[in-house]
mmCIF file of C-alpha atoms in Angstrom:
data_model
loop_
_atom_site.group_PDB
_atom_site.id
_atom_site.type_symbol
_atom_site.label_atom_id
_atom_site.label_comp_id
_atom_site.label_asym_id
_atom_site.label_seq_id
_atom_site.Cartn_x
_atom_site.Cartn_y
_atom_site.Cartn_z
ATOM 1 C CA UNK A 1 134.718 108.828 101.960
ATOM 2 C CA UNK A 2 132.127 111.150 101.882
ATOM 3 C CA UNK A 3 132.769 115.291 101.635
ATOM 4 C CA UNK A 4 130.256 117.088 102.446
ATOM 5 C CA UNK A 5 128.318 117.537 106.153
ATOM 6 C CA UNK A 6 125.111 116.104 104.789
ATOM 7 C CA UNK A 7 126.379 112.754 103.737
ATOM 8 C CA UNK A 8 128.790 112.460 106.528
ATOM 9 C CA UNK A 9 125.632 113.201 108.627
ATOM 10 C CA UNK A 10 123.803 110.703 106.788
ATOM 11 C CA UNK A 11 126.165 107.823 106.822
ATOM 12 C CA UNK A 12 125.936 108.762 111.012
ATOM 13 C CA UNK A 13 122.859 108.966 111.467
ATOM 14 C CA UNK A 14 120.851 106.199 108.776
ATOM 15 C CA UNK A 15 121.626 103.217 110.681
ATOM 16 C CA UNK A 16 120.060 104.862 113.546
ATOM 17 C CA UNK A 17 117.096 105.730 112.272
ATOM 18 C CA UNK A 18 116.953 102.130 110.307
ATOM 19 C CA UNK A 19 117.501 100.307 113.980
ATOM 20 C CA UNK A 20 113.808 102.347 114.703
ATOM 21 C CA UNK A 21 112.420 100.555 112.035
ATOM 22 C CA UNK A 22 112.189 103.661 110.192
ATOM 23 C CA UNK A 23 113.705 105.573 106.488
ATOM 24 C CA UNK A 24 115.415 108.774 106.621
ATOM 25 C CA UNK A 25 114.218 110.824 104.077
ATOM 26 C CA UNK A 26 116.061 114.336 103.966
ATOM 27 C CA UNK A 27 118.650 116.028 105.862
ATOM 28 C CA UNK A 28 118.929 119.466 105.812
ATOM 29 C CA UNK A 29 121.382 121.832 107.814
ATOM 30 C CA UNK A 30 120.138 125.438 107.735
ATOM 31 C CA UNK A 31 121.538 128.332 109.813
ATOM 32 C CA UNK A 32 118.861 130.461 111.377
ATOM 33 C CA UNK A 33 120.034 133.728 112.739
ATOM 34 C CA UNK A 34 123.427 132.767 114.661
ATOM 35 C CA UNK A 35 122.103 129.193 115.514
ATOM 36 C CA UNK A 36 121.850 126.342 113.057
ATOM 37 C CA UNK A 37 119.155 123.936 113.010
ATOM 38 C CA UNK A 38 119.612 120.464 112.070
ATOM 39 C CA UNK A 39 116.515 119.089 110.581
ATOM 40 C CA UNK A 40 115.865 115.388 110.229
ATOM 41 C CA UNK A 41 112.746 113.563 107.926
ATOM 42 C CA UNK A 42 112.087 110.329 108.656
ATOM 43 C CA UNK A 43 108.879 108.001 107.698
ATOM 44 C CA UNK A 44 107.998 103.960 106.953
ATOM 45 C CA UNK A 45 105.726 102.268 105.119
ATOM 46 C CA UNK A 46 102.794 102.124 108.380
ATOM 47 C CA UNK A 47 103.511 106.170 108.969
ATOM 48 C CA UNK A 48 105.457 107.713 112.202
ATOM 49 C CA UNK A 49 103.608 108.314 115.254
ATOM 50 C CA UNK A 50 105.181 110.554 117.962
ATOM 51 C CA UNK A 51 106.160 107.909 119.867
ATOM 52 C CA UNK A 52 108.235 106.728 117.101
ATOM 53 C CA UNK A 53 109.148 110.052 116.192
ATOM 54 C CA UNK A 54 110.544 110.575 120.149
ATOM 55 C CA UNK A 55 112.429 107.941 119.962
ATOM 56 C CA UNK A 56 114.346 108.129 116.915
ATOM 57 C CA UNK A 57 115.557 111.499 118.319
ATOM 58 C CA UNK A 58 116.453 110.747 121.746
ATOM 59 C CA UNK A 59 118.854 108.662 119.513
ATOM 60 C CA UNK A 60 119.866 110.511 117.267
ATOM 61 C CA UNK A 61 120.411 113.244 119.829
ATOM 62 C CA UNK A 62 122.668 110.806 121.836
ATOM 63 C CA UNK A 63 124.710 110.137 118.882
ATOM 64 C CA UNK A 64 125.612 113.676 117.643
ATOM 65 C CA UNK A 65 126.576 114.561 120.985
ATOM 66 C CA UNK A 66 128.917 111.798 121.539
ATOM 67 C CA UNK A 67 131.019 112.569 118.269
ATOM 68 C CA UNK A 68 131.516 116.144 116.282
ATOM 69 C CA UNK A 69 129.636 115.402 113.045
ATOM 70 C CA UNK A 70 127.721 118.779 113.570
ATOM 71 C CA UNK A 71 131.053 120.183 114.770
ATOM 72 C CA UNK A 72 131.526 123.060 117.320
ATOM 73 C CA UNK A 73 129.076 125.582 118.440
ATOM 74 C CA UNK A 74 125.322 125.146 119.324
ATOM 75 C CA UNK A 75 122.278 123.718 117.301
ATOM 76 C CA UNK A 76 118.677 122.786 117.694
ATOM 77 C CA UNK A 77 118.093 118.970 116.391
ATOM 78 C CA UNK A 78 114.305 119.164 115.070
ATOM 79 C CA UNK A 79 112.825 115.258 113.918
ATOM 80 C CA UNK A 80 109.656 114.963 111.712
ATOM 81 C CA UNK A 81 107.921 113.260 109.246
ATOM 82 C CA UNK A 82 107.242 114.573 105.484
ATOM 83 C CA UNK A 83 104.568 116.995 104.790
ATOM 84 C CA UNK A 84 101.350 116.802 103.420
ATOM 85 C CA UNK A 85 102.178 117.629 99.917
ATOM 86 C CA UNK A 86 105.551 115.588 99.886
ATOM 87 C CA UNK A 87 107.783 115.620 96.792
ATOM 88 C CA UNK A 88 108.137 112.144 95.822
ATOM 89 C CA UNK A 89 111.574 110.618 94.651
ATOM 90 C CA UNK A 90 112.238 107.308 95.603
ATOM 91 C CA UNK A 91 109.916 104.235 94.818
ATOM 92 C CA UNK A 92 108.787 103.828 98.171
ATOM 93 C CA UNK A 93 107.486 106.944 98.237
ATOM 94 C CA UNK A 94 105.069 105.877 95.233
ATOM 95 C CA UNK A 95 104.371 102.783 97.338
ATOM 96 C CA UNK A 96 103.342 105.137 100.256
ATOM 97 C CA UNK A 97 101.465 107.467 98.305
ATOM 98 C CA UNK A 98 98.751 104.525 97.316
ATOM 99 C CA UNK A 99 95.734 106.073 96.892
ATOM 100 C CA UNK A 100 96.412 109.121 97.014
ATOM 101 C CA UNK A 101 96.004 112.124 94.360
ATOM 102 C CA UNK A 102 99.048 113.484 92.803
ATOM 103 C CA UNK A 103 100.345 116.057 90.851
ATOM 104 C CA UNK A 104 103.112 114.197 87.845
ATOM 105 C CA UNK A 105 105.142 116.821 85.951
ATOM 106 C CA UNK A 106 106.527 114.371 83.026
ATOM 107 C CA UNK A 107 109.607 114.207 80.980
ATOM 108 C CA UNK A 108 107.968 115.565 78.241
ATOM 109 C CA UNK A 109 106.678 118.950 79.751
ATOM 110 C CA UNK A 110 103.174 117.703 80.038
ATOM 111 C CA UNK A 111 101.315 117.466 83.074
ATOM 112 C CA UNK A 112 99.063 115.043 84.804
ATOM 113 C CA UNK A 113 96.597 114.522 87.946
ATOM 114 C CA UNK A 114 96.124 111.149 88.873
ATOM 115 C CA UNK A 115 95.313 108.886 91.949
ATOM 116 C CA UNK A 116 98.211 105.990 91.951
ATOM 117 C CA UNK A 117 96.363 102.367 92.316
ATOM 118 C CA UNK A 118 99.691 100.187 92.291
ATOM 119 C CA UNK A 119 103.529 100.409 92.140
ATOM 120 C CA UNK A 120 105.614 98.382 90.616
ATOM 121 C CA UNK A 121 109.364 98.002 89.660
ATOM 122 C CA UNK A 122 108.668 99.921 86.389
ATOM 123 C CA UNK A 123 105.957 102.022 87.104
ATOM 124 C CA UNK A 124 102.291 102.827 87.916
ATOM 125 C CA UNK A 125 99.012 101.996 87.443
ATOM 126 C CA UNK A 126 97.007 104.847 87.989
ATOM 127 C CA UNK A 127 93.433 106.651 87.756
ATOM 128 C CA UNK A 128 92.827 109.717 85.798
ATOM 129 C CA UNK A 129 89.688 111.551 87.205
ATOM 130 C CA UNK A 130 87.304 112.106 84.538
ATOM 131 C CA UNK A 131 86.472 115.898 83.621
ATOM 132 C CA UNK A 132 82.869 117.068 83.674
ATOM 133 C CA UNK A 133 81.040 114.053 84.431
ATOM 134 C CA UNK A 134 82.895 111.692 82.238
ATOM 135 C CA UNK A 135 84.352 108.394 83.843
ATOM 136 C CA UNK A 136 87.976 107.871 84.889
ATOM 137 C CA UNK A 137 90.234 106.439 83.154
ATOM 138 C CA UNK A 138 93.332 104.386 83.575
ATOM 139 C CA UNK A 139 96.492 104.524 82.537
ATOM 140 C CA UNK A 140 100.088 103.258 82.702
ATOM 141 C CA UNK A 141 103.203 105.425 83.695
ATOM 142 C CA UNK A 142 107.084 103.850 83.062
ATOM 143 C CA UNK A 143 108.674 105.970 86.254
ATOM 144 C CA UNK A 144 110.956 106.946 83.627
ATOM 145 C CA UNK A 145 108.835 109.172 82.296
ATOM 146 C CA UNK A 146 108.305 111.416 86.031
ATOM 147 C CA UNK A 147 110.362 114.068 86.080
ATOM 148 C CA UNK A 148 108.973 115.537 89.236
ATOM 149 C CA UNK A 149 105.461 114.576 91.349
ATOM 150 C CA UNK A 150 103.604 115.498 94.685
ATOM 151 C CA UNK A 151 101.317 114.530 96.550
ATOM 152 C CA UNK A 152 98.002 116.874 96.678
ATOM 153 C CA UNK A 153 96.193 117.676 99.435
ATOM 154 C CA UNK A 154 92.079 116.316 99.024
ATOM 155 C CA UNK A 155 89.958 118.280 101.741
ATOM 156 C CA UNK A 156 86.438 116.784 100.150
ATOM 157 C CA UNK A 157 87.442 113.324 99.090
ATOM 158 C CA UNK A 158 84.610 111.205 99.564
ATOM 159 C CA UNK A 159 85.428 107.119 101.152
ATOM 160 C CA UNK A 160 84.866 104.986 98.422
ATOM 161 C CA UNK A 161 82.410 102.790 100.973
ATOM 162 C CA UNK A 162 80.150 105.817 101.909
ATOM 163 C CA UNK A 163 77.569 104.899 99.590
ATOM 164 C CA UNK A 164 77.968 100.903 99.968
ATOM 165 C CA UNK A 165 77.748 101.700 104.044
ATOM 166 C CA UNK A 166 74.503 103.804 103.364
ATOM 167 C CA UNK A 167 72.921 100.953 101.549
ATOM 168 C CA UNK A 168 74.158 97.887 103.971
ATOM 169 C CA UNK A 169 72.179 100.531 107.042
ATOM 170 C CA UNK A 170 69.370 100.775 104.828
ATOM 171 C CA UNK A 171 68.302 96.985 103.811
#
């Protein structure tokens, strides 16, 4: 049986969010002045749109009120996705994160910067960007060896078909 609110909260609400076709991510109870706020992040392999995102809390909204898991007194149910910069910690996450540019803090104090390219049971294959003009590079990390990693935010990233588009409009 589980003791505290969050995992009662998550054994509640999980298969909810699971019937949506959806994962929940992170619970998170806060109190905000007198009210509490009962916070909710949920996401899947394709993204959540809002419609998705409505949904899942019309039902989760019909299922707190109908029992006392967030017990007496008022509070504000707010549903979302993850943000931007996302912590990842479960292998999905790594799966989701594809392509993207993120920040590895390692078992062994040292840090890296790397764009994942696959996921696998044991770990990734990923691209180190080169420094100064020099080439990247790739390289192999056990997920053993993360002790923490997010996701960075690229505001100039270039599509790696730009140039191939350019030339295909040209000929």
């Amino acid at each position: 049986m589980s003791t505290t609110q969050n995992e009662r909260l998550r054994e509640l609400l999980e298969p909810l969010v699971s019937s949506q076709g959806l994962d929940l991510e992170e619970i998170e109870v806060a109190s905000v002045g007198r009210k509490r706020v009962l916070r909710v992040v949920v996401d899947s392999d394709e993204g959540a749109d809002l419609d998705a995102i409505a949904d899942v809390s019309r039902a989760l909204s019909a299922k707190l009120d109908e029992t006392d898991a967030m017990g007496d007194g008022e509070y504000e149910l707010e549903v979302g996705t993850p943000g931007a910069e996302r912590l990842l910690t479960e292998a999905r996450h790594y799966v989701r994160a594809t392509d993207r540019l993120v920040r590895f803090q390692l078992t062994d104090d040292s840090e890296l910067v790397a764009r994942i390219l696959t996921v696998d049971d044991t770990g990734l294959d990923l691209e180190v960007p080169g420094v100064k003009g020099r080439k990247a590079t790739a390289r192999r990390l056990d997920l053993a060896d993360i002790a923490k990693a997010r996701v960075q935010v690229e505001f100039n990233r270039k599509n790696k078909n730009d140039g191939n588009d350019v030339q295909e409009e040209e000929a």
